[in-house]
Amino acid sequence: MKNIFQSAVTSEVIERINKLNPATPQLWGKMNVSQMLAHCNVSYELVYDDKHPKPNALMKLIMKAFIKKIVVREKPYKRNSQTALSFIITDEKEFEKEKSRLIEFLNKTKELGENYFDGKESHSFGKLTKTEWNNMFYKHLDHHLSQFGV
C-alpha cells in the first residue's frame, strides 16, 4: 500500500483530487462528488477537530473487535460497502470548500508525519500504528477517488 505520509504520494493524491470537478459522475454509490469530498474529510475531522461525538465504551469495543481490521488492513474496500453513520453525507456540500479542506488535511497529515501518528489514539479503534493509520487514510481516499474515476 502506498504511504500517504510520503510527499510524492500526498502529491499524487492531491493531483487526483484536482482532476475532479463539480460535475464528475460517480461510477458507483449514492454520493455526488461534493458529498464524497465531505465524506473523506470526516476521517480527518476525527483526528483534528472535536466535532464528532466519541463512541461509548460498548460501541468502541464492538468497533475494535469487528470493524477495525476491515479499516486498517491493506485489503481494499468493496464497492457499496456499509458506511458508518458519522460518515454518511446526504445534504448538499460546496465542492470547492470540501476540496480545499481535504487538501489542507492531507498536507497537515504529511507535515506531521508518520511518527506523529505511531501509537496515536484513534477516535474509534484505540491506539493505531503508523502503518494502520496509513492504511486507513490511503485506502479510504483511493477507494473514493476511484469511485469517481480519478
Short mmCIF file of C-alpha atoms in Angstrom, two decimals:
data_model
loop_
_atom_site.label_atom_id
_atom_site.label_comp_id
_atom_site.label_asym_id
_atom_site.label_seq_id
_atom_site.Cartn_x
_atom_site.Cartn_y
_atom_site.Cartn_z
CA MET A 1 0.00 0.00 0.00
CA LYS A 2 1.26 3.47 -0.84
CA ASN A 3 2.39 5.61 2.09
CA ILE A 4 0.25 8.76 2.43
CA PHE A 5 2.90 10.27 4.72
CA GLN A 6 5.40 10.44 1.81
CA SER A 7 5.41 13.72 -0.11
CA ALA A 8 5.25 12.03 -3.51
CA VAL A 9 2.18 10.01 -2.52
CA THR A 10 0.44 13.01 -0.97
CA SER A 11 1.14 14.97 -4.16
CA GLU A 12 -0.22 12.13 -6.29
CA VAL A 13 -3.45 12.03 -4.25
CA ILE A 14 -3.82 15.81 -4.48
CA GLU A 15 -3.33 15.59 -8.27
CA ARG A 16 -6.15 13.05 -8.39
CA ILE A 17 -8.37 15.34 -6.30
CA ASN A 18 -7.57 18.24 -8.63
CA LYS A 19 -8.88 16.21 -11.60
CA LEU A 20 -12.36 16.30 -10.05
CA ASN A 21 -14.93 18.97 -10.87
CA PRO A 22 -18.43 19.63 -9.50
CA ALA A 23 -19.98 17.55 -12.29
CA THR A 24 -17.69 14.50 -12.09
CA PRO A 25 -20.03 11.49 -12.07
CA GLN A 26 -19.64 8.56 -9.69
CA LEU A 27 -19.07 5.10 -11.13
CA TRP A 28 -20.95 3.52 -8.22
CA GLY A 29 -22.60 4.58 -4.98
CA LYS A 30 -25.06 7.29 -3.97
CA MET A 31 -22.89 10.31 -3.15
CA ASN A 32 -22.16 13.06 -5.61
CA VAL A 33 -18.58 14.35 -5.86
CA SER A 34 -19.06 17.17 -3.30
CA GLN A 35 -20.58 14.76 -0.79
CA MET A 36 -17.72 12.32 -1.38
CA LEU A 37 -15.15 15.01 -0.59
CA ALA A 38 -17.06 15.91 2.60
CA HIS A 39 -17.24 12.20 3.43
CA CYS A 40 -13.44 11.87 3.04
CA ASN A 41 -12.97 14.91 5.26
CA VAL A 42 -14.66 13.07 8.14
CA SER A 43 -11.60 10.81 8.52
CA TYR A 44 -9.50 13.88 9.20
CA GLU A 45 -12.13 15.70 11.30
CA LEU A 46 -12.00 12.72 13.65
CA VAL A 47 -8.27 13.38 14.10
CA TYR A 48 -8.07 17.17 14.06
CA ASP A 49 -11.48 18.52 15.08
CA ASP A 50 -13.71 17.82 18.05
CA LYS A 51 -16.97 17.91 16.13
CA HIS A 52 -17.92 14.22 16.18
CA PRO A 53 -19.03 12.51 19.40
CA LYS A 54 -16.84 9.65 20.56
CA PRO A 55 -18.47 6.23 20.65
CA ASN A 56 -19.44 4.91 24.06
CA ALA A 57 -17.39 2.09 25.61
CA LEU A 58 -19.61 -0.69 24.26
CA MET A 59 -19.66 0.69 20.72
CA LYS A 60 -15.88 1.24 20.81
CA LEU A 61 -15.40 -2.38 21.90
CA ILE A 62 -17.61 -3.61 19.06
CA MET A 63 -15.79 -1.40 16.55
CA LYS A 64 -12.38 -2.61 17.71
CA ALA A 65 -13.50 -6.24 17.55
CA PHE A 66 -15.34 -6.24 14.22
CA ILE A 67 -14.64 -3.10 12.19
CA LYS A 68 -11.02 -2.17 12.93
CA LYS A 69 -9.41 -4.97 10.89
CA ILE A 70 -11.51 -4.07 7.84
CA VAL A 71 -10.50 -0.41 8.09
CA VAL A 72 -6.77 -0.74 8.86
CA ARG A 73 -5.69 -3.74 6.80
CA GLU A 74 -4.38 -3.39 3.26
CA LYS A 75 -7.25 -5.21 1.56
CA PRO A 76 -9.26 -2.66 -0.48
CA TYR A 77 -12.85 -1.82 0.38
CA LYS A 78 -15.60 -3.45 -1.64
CA ARG A 79 -17.84 -1.21 -3.72
CA ASN A 80 -21.01 -0.10 -1.94
CA SER A 81 -19.69 -1.20 1.47
CA GLN A 82 -21.58 -0.33 4.64
CA THR A 83 -20.82 3.21 5.82
CA ALA A 84 -20.57 4.32 9.45
CA LEU A 85 -23.30 6.79 10.40
CA SER A 86 -20.89 9.65 11.10
CA PHE A 87 -19.55 9.29 7.53
CA ILE A 88 -22.92 9.42 5.77
CA ILE A 89 -23.33 12.71 3.91
CA THR A 90 -26.81 13.36 2.49
CA ASP A 91 -27.01 17.16 2.34
CA GLU A 92 -25.54 19.21 -0.46
CA LYS A 93 -21.96 20.37 0.01
CA GLU A 94 -19.89 23.11 -1.61
CA PHE A 95 -17.39 21.43 -3.94
CA GLU A 96 -14.53 23.95 -3.70
CA LYS A 97 -14.80 24.24 0.08
CA GLU A 98 -14.71 20.46 0.61
CA LYS A 99 -11.91 20.04 -1.92
CA SER A 100 -9.79 22.72 -0.22
CA ARG A 101 -10.43 21.25 3.22
CA LEU A 102 -9.35 17.79 2.08
CA ILE A 103 -6.15 19.08 0.52
CA GLU A 104 -5.37 21.05 3.70
CA PHE A 105 -5.94 17.93 5.81
CA LEU A 106 -3.66 15.89 3.53
CA ASN A 107 -0.88 18.47 3.75
CA LYS A 108 -1.22 18.75 7.52
CA THR A 109 -1.06 14.97 7.87
CA LYS A 110 2.05 14.78 5.67
CA GLU A 111 3.73 17.59 7.62
CA LEU A 112 3.02 15.94 10.98
CA GLY A 113 4.42 12.71 9.57
CA GLU A 114 4.03 9.06 10.34
CA ASN A 115 5.90 9.23 13.67
CA TYR A 116 3.26 11.64 14.99
CA PHE A 117 0.62 9.02 14.26
CA ASP A 118 2.53 5.96 15.50
CA GLY A 119 0.68 4.91 18.66
CA LYS A 120 -1.82 7.78 18.37
CA GLU A 121 -5.29 7.07 19.73
CA SER A 122 -7.98 6.69 17.11
CA HIS A 123 -11.46 8.10 17.71
CA SER A 124 -12.99 4.62 17.42
CA PHE A 125 -10.28 1.95 17.40
CA GLY A 126 -7.83 2.76 20.21
CA LYS A 127 -4.11 3.19 19.54
CA LEU A 128 -3.02 2.52 15.98
CA THR A 129 0.40 2.01 14.47
CA LYS A 130 1.66 4.35 11.76
CA THR A 131 1.02 1.56 9.24
CA GLU A 132 -2.59 1.22 10.39
CA TRP A 133 -3.10 4.99 10.17
CA ASN A 134 -1.59 5.00 6.68
CA ASN A 135 -3.75 2.11 5.52
CA MET A 136 -6.86 3.77 6.91
CA PHE A 137 -6.13 7.15 5.32
CA TYR A 138 -4.78 5.99 1.95
CA LYS A 139 -7.19 3.12 1.35
CA HIS A 140 -10.22 5.31 2.04
CA LEU A 141 -9.05 8.07 -0.28
CA ASP A 142 -8.04 5.67 -3.03
CA HIS A 143 -11.42 3.90 -2.81
CA HIS A 144 -13.40 7.12 -3.22
CA LEU A 145 -11.18 8.72 -5.83
CA SER A 146 -11.50 5.50 -7.85
CA GLN A 147 -15.27 5.73 -7.32
CA PHE A 148 -15.11 8.98 -9.32
CA GLY A 149 -12.69 7.69 -11.96
CA VAL A 150 -9.57 9.55 -10.88
#
